[in-house]
XYZ file of C-alpha atoms in Angstrom:
588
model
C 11.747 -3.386 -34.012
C 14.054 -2.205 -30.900
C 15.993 0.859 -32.242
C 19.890 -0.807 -32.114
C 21.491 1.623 -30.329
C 18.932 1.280 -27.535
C 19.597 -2.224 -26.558
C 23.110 -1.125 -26.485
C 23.175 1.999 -24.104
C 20.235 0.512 -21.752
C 21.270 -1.429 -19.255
C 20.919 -4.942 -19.192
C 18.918 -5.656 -16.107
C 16.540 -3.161 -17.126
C 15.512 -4.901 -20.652
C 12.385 -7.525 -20.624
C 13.692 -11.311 -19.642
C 12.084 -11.852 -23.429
C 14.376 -9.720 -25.088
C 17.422 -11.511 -23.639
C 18.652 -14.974 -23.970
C 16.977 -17.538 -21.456
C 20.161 -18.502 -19.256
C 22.068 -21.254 -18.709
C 20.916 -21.856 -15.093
C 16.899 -21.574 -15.939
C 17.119 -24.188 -18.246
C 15.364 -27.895 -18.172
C 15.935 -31.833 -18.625
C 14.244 -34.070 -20.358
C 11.811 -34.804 -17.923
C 10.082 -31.271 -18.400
C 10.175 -31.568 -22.014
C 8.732 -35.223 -21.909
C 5.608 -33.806 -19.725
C 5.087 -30.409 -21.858
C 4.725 -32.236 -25.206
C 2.456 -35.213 -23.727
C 0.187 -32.012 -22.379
C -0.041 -29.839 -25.229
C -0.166 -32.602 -27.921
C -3.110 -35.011 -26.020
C -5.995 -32.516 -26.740
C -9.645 -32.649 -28.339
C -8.166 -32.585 -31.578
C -8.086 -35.815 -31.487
C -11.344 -36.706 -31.989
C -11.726 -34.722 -34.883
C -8.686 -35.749 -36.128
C -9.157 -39.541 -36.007
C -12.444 -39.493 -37.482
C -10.728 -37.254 -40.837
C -8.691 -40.463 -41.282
C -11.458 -42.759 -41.328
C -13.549 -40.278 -43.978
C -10.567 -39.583 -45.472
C -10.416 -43.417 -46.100
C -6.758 -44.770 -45.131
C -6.730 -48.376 -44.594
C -5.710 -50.224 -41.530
C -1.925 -51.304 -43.214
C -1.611 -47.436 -44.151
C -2.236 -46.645 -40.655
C -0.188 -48.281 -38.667
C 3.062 -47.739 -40.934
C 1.951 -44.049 -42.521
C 1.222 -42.556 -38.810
C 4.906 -44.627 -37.537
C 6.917 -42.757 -39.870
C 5.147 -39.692 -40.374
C 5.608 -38.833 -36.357
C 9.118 -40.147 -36.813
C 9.516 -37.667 -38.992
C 8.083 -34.910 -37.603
C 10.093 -35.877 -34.225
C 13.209 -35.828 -36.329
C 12.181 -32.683 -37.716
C 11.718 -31.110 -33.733
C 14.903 -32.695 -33.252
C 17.448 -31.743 -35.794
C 15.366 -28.495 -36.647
C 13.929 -26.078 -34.278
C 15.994 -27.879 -30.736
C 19.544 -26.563 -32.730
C 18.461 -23.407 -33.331
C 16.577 -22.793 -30.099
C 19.340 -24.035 -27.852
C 21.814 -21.609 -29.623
C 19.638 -18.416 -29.876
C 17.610 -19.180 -26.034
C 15.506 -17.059 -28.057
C 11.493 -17.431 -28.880
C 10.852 -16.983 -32.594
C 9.057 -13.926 -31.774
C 11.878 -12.376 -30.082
C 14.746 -13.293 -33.004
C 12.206 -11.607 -35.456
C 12.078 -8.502 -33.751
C 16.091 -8.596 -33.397
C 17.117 -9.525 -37.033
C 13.944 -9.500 -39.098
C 13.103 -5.546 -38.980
C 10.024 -3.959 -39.077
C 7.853 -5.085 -41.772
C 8.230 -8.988 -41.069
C 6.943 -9.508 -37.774
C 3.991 -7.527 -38.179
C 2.822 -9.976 -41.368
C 4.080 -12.654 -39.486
C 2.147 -11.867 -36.147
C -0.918 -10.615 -38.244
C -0.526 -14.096 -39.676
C -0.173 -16.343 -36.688
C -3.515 -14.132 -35.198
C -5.226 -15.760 -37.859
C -3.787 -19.419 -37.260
C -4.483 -19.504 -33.494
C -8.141 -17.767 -33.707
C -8.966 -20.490 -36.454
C -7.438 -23.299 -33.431
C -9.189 -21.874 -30.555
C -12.348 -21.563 -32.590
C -12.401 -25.256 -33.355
C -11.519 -26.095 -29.691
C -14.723 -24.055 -28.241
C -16.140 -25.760 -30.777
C -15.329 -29.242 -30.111
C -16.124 -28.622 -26.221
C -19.370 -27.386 -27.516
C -19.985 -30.681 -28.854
C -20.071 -31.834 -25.793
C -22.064 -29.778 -23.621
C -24.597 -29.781 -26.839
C -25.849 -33.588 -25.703
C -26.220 -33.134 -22.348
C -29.340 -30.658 -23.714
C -30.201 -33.152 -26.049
C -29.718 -30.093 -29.234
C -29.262 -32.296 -32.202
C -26.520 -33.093 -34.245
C -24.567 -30.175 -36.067
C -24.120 -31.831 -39.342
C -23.988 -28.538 -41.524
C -20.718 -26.706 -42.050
C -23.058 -23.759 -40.367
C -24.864 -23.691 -37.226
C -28.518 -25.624 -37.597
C -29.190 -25.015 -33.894
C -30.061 -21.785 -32.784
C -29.080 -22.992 -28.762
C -26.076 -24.875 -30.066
C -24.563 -21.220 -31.399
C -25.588 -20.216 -27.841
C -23.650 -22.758 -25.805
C -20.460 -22.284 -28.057
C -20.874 -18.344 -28.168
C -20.866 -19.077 -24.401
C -18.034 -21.776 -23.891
C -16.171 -18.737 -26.204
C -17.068 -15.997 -23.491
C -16.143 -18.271 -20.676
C -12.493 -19.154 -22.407
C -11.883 -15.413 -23.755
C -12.062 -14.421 -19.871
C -9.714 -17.478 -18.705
C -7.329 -15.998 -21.370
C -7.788 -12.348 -20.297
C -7.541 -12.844 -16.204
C -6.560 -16.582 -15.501
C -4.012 -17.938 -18.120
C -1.697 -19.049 -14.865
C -4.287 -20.980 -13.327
C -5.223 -23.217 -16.643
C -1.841 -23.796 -17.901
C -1.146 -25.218 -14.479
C -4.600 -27.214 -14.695
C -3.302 -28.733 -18.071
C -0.488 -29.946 -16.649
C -1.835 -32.949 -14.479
C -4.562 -33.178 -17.244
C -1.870 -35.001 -19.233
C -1.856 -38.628 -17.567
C -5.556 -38.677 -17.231
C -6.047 -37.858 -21.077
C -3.403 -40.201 -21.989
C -5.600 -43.000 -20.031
C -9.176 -41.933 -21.406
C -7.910 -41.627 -24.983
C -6.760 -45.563 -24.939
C -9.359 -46.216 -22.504
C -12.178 -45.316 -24.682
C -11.061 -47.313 -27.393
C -10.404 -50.456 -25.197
C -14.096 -49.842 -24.362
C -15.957 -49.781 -27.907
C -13.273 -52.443 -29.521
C -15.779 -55.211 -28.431
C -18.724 -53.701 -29.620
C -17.144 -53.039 -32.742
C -16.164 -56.788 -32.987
C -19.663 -58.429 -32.392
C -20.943 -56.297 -35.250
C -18.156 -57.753 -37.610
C -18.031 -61.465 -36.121
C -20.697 -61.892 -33.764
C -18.170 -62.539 -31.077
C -16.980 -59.638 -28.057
C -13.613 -61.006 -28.001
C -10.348 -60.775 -29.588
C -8.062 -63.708 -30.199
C -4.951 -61.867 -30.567
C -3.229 -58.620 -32.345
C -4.253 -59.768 -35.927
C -7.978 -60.006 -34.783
C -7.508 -56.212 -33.898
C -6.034 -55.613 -37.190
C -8.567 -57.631 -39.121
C -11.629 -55.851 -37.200
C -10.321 -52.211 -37.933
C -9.643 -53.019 -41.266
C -12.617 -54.330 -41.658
C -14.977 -51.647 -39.786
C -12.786 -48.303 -39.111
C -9.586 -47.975 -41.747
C -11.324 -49.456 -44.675
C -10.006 -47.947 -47.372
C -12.701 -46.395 -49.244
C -13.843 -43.074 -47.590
C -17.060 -41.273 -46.802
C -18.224 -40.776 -51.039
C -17.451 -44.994 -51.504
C -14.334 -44.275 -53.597
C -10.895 -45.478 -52.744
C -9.215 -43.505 -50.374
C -5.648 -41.708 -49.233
C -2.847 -44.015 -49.089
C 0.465 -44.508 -47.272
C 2.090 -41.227 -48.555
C -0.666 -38.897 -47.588
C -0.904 -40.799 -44.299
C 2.861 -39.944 -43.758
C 1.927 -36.885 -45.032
C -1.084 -35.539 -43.088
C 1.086 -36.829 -39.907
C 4.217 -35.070 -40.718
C 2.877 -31.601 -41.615
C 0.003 -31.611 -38.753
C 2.996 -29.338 -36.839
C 4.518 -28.144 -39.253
C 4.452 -24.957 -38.648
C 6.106 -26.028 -35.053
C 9.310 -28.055 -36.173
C 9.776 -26.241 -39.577
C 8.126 -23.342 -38.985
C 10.882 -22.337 -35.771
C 7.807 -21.568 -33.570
C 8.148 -24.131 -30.923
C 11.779 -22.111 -30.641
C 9.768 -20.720 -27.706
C 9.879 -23.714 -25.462
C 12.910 -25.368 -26.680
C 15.007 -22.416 -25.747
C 14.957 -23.580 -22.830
C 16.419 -26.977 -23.500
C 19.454 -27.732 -21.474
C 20.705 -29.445 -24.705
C 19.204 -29.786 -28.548
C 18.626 -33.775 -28.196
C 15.552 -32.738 -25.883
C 13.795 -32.255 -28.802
C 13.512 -35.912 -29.035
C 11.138 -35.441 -25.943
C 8.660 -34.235 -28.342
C 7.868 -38.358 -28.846
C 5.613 -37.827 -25.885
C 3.295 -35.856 -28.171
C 3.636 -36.888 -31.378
C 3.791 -41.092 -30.524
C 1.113 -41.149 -27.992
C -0.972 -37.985 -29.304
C -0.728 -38.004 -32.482
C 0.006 -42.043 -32.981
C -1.870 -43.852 -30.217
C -4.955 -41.061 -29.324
C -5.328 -40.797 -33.196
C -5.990 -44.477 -33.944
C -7.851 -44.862 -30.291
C -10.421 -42.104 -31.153
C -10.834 -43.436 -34.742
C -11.903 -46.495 -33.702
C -14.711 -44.640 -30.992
C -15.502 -42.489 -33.850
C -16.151 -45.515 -36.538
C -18.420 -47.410 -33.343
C -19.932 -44.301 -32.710
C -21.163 -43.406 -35.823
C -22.294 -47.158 -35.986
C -24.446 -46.695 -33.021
C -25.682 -43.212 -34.148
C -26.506 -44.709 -38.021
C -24.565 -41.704 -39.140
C -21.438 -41.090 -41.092
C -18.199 -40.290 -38.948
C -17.307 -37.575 -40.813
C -20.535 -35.551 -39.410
C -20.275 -37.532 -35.828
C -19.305 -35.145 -33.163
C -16.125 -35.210 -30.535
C -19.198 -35.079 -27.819
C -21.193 -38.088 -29.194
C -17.624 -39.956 -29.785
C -16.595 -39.650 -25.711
C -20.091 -40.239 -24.662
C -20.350 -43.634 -25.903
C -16.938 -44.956 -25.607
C -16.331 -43.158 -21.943
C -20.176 -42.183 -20.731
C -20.317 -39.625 -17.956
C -16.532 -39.131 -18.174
C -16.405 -38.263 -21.853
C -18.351 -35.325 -21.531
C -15.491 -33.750 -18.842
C -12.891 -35.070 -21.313
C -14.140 -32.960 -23.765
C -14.572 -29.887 -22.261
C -11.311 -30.089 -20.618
C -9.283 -31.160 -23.856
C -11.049 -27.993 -25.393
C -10.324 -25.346 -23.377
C -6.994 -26.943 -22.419
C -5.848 -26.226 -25.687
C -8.167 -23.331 -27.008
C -7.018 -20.864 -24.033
C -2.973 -21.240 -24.495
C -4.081 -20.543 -28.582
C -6.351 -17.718 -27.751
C -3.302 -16.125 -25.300
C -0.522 -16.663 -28.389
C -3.099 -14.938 -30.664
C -3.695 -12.336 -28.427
C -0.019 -11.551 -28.067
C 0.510 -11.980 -31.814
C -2.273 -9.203 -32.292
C -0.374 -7.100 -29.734
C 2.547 -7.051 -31.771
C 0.927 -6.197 -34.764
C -0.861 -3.521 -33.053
C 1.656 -2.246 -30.079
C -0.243 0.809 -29.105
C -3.474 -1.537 -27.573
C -2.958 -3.112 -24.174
C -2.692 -6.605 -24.260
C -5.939 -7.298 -22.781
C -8.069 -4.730 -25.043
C -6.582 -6.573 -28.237
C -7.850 -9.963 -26.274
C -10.892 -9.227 -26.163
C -11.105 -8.079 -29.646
C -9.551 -11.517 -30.767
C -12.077 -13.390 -28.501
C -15.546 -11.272 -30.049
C -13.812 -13.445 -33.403
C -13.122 -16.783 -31.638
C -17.041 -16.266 -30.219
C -18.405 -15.859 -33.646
C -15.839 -18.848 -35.403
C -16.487 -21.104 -32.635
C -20.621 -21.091 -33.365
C -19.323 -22.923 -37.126
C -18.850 -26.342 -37.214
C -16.644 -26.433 -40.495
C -13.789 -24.933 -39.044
C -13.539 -28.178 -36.644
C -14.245 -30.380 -39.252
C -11.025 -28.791 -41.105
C -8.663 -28.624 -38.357
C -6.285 -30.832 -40.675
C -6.188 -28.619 -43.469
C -5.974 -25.586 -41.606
C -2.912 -27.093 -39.665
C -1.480 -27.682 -43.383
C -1.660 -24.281 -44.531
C -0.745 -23.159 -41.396
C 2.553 -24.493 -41.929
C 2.779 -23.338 -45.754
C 2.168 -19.773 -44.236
C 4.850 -20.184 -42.012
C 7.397 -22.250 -42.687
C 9.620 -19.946 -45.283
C 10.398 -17.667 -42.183
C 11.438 -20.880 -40.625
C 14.097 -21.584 -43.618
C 14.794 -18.141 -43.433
C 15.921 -18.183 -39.372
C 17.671 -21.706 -40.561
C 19.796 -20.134 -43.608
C 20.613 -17.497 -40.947
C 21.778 -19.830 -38.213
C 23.266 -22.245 -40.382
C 24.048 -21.514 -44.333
C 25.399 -18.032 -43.908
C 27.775 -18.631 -41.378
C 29.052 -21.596 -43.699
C 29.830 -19.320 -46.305
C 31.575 -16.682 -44.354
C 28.943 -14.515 -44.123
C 27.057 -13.183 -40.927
C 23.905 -14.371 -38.829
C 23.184 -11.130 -37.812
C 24.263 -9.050 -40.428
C 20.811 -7.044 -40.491
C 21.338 -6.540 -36.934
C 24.971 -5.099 -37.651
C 23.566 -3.269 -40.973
C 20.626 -0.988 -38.782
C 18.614 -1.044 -41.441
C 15.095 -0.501 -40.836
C 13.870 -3.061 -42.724
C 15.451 -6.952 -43.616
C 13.941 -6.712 -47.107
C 16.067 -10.055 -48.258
C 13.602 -11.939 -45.493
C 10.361 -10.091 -46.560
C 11.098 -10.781 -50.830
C 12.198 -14.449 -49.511
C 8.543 -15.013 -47.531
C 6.593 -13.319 -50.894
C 8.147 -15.402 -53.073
C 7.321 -18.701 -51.316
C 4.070 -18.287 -50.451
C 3.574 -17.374 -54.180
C 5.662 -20.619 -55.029
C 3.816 -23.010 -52.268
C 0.189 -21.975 -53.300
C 0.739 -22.095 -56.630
C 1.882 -25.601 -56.324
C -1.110 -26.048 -54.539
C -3.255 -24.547 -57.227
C -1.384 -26.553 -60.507
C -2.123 -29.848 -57.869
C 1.372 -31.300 -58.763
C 1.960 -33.372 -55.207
C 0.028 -33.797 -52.221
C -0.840 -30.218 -50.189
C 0.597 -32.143 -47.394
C 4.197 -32.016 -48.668
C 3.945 -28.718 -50.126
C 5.946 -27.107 -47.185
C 8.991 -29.135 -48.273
C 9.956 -27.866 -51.459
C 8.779 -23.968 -50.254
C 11.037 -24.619 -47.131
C 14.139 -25.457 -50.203
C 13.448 -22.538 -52.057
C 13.207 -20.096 -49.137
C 16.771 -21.384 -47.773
C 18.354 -20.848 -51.388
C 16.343 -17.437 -51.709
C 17.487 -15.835 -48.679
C 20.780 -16.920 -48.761
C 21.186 -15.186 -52.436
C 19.248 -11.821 -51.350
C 21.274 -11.584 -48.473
C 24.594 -11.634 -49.580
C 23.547 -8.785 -52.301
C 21.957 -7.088 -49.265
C 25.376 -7.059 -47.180
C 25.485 -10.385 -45.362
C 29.099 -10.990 -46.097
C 30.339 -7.638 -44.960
C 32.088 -6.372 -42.521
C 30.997 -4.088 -39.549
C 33.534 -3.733 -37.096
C 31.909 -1.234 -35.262
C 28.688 -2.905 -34.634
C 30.246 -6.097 -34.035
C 32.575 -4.399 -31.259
C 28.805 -3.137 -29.970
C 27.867 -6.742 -30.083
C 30.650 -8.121 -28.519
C 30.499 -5.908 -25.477
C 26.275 -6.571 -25.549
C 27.092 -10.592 -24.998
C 29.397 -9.847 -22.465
C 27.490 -7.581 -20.104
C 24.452 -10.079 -20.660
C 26.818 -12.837 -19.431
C 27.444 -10.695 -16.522
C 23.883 -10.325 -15.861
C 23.337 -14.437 -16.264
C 25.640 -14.877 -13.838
C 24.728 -12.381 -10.966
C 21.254 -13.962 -11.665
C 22.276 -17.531 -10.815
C 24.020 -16.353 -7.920
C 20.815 -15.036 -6.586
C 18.639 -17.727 -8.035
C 20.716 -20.806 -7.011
C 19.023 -22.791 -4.341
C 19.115 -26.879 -3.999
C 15.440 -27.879 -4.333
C 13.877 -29.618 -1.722
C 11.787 -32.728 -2.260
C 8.355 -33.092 -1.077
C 8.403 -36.620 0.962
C 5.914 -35.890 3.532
C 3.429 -38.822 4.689
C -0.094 -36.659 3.274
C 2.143 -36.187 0.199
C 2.642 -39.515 -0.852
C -0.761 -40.225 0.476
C -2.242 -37.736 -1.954
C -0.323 -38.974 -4.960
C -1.477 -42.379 -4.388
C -4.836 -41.838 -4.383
C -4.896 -39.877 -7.833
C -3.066 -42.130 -9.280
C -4.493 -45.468 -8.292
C -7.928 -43.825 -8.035
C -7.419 -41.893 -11.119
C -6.042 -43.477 -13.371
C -5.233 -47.294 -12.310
C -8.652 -48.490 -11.580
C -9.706 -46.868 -14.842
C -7.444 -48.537 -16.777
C -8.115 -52.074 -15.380
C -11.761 -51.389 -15.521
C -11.372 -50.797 -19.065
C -9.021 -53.767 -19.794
C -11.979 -56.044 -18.179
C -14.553 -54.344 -20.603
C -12.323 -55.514 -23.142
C -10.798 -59.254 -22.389
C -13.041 -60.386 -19.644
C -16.745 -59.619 -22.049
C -17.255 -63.476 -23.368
C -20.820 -62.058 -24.676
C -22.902 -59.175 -25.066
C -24.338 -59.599 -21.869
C -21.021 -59.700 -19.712
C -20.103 -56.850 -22.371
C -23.100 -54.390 -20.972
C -22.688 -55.385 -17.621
C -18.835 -54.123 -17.758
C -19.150 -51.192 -19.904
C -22.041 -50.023 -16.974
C -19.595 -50.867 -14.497
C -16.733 -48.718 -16.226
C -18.857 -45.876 -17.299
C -20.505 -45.429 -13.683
C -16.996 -45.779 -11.540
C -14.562 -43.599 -14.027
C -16.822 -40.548 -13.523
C -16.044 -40.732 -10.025
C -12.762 -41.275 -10.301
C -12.286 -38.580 -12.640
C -13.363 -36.430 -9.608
C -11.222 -37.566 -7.344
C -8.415 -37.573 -9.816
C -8.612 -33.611 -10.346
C -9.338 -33.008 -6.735
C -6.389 -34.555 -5.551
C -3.786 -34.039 -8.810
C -5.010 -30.718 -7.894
C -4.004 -30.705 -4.403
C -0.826 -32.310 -4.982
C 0.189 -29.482 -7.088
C -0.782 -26.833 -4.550
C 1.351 -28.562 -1.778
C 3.829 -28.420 -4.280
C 3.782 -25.262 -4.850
C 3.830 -24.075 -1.442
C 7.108 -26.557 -0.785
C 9.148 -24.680 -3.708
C 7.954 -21.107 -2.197
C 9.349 -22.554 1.298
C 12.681 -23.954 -0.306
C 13.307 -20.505 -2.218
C 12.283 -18.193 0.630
C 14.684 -20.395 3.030
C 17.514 -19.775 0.293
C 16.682 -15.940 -0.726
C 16.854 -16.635 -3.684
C 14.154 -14.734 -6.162
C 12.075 -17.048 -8.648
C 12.790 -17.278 -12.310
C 10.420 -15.979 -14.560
C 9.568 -18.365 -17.598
């Protein structure tokens, strides 16, 4: 924790832009917030997650409505939750530990998030693995170990290659996620536009479908049956609303996602979040379900053992293999960076690259075992039961202590070393949640609800007994005269960093843009839509699917290339614009 009295005597500009409050004029609409989520939320979990519904067993009906309002909700929960609290703070999570949290609670809490991501990035690597595992023709990995001695050697590999992206070239992929977004978004419903016919002739005998209640009929029938991998009736509505709800928790109610909402021009951005959770979690969910169900029909295997690799391959041919790679390490490498700072914080003294590399030799070994994949969904549960009571505990802070005339920041004002009210509040509930777990009372899914409750009515009691409603005049004169020279600072910043941008609307500009995205992503989209409403047989079904699988991969080439170039030439346009203005370039 930062001693008090040295953030007060230092000066301002001199302190960390993490430390300090993200201002006013470095803030974003809802357009950035509408592209981040859609990036970060379209990934190769997919796969692995829309196959878990189909084992799991959730019928078609429970689907449809259970996956609705279980993304409403967590939407809501991004929404009315973390966007409040970020917009007020402009602080990360990370950063508002270390402020008000003491010593003691964000080393468990970064020693616990180390664990979270490594477990994530493993089953990325893992996933991309998949992938790269059929172009060598390696079999199946149907064991919750490796089987294959040169499967554990591609992973440990794709591991190596992403621990080294992480150490030297984070910039360069989170930029390369960002036009990966629009081209995963088309794939996703692409490949299930694809394999929809296939999966129809098995059922009626016909490649067509008559209408919307044909689809529902066909992946009730074939996909969301109902009865999951062991023949027994499966999860219902609740647990669908359930699984869908808690898959972030530990984002919404868990505060962490405080890191990109702080900079949220206002808190009803974190509606933007819909991007993610409706098309991600809603539409890429149900999409690779139904390539995971044909798949494993193809294969004569059961989808729960049916890999992400084998999945793209025959819903997307030549293409699926680049989707899968990409939608691993697109989301693996920001993981393996957060658990690499996370393990920095719990160990301060070790460079930040040193402690990366240590985290990656455990991604490397994690990423060789197919089981931790194959539980993504239960890991993002418990994920969230680990860290949501320090979420209620930043919420009673923000908003039930103030309400009762006591202080937000009272450990702050206090200087103690330690905010022991937060660290008996986190004990308690993870005692509380897992025990729950353990006596089986309601679904594990919904266990983060009633922990959240108790940690908001347990910190709220320890902290008034710990000196919450207090007063501390001298600390909050400190205080007052901090926020006031950091105001000062904001402002001689925007002076500097004020500049109108200038828009891009050269000729080769808007040449380049339209050839990634009619290229790129139109043509595959019609192609698909003609696989799937213009295949009147099997034959004219072949024929189109050949067609689609042999043009996408080539369009997925030029996509990249020129997404790729359009982003460089915008680059170099916003390097122009602020050299013309002298004005210095925020850091986010």
């Amino acid at each position: 924790m930062t001693e008090v009295a040295d953030v007060y005597q230092k000066p301002v500009s001199e302190m960390d832009d993490e430390l300090l409050p993200v201002p006013e004029h470095r803030t974003h609409g809802a357009g950035h917030f509408l592209g981040l989520y859609g990036a970060e939320h379209v990934a190769a979990t997919e796969f692995v997650i829309g196959a878990a519904f189909v084992a799991m067993g959730a019928s078609i009906q429970d689907i449809l409505i259970g996956l609705l309002i279980g993304n409403t909700l967590a939407v809501m929960s991004f929404w009315l939750i973390t966007a409040p609290i970020a917009v007020k703070t402009r602080l990360s999570l990370y950063t508002y530990l270390e402020q008000n949290m003491g010593a003691l609670v964000p080393r468990f809490y970064n020693g616990a998030n180390v664990l979270i991501f490594v477990a994530i990035s493993a089953a990325m690597i893992t996933v991309s693995a998949t992938a790269v595992r059929a172009l060598f023709d390696i079999p199946p990995q149907v064991y919750p170990y490796p089987s294959n001695l040169y499967f554990a050697m591609i992973a440990a590999s794709a591991s190596v290659i992403a621990v080294a992206v992480a150490y030297y070239g984070f910039n360069v992929v989170a930029e390369f996620a960002t036009i990966c977004t629009p081209w995963l978004m088309v794939m996703f419903t692409a490949g299930g536009m694809v394999l929809i016919p296939a999966l129809n002739e098995t059922l009626t005998g016909y490649t067509t479908l008559a209408g919307f209640s044909d689809f529902v009929n066909l992946a009730g029938a074939t996909v969301f049956t109902g009865i999951n991998a062991a023949g027994e009736p499966g999860i219902g509505l609740i647990e669908v609303i359930g699984f869908a709800w808690a898959a972030n928790t530990f984002a919404h109610f868990g505060l962490v996602d405080m890191a990109l909402l702080r900079y949220a021009k206002k808190s009803v951005y974190g509606l933007c979040t819909a991007t993610g959770m409706m098309f991600g979690h809603y539409v890429a969910w149900i999409s690779a379900a139904l390539m995971g169900a044909a798949t494993a029909s193809i294969m004569k295997l059961s989808v729960a053992v049916v890999s992400p690799g084998d999945v793209a391959y025959y819903a997307l041919g030549a293409t699926g293999f680049v989707i899968v790679v990409i939608a691993g390490w697109t989301t693996a490498n920001p993981n393996l960076y957060r658990a690499g700072l996370a393990a920095q914080a719990v160990f301060p003294n070790i460079a930040r690259q040193k402690i990366t590399l240590a985290v990656g030799a455990v991604v490397v070994v994690g990423s060789c075992f197919p089981f931790i994949y194959r539980s993504i969904l239960p890991i993002l549960a418990y994920a969230g039961l680990v860290l949501v009571p320090i979420g209620g505990v930043v919420f009673a802070e923000q908003h039930i202590l103030p309400r009762l005339g006591m202080k937000s920041n009272w450990h702050r004002l206090k200087g103690a070393k330690d905010n022991m009210p937060a660290l008996i509040t986190w004990g308690i509930c993870l005692v509380f949640g897992f025990g729950l777990n353990l006596i089986n009372i309601i679904p594990f899914v919904y266990l983060f609800l009633p922990t959240w409750v108790l940690s908001l009515v347990c910190y709220t009691v320890l902290a008034k007994q710990a000196g919450a409603g207090e007063s501390y005049p001298e600390a909050e004169k400190r205080e007052a005269d901090f926020d006031r020279r950091v105001a000062e600072y904001h402002a001689e910043l925007a002076r500097r960093e004020s500049h109108v941008h200038v828009k891009d609307t050269s000729i080769l500009t808007k040449v380049i843009r339209a050839i990634w995205i009619v290229i790129g992503l139109l043509i595959p989209f019609v192609l698909a839509w003609r696989v799937l409403f213009n295949s009147p047989d099997l034959y004219a079904y072949y024929v189109n699917r050949e067609m689609f699988y042999d043009v996408t991969i080539w369009c997925t080439l030029i996509y990249f290339v020129f997404a790729w170039w359009d982003l460089q030439r915008g680059k170099v346009v916003q390097r122009r614009d602020v050299g013309n203005s002298g004005a210095a370039t925020p850091a986010q």
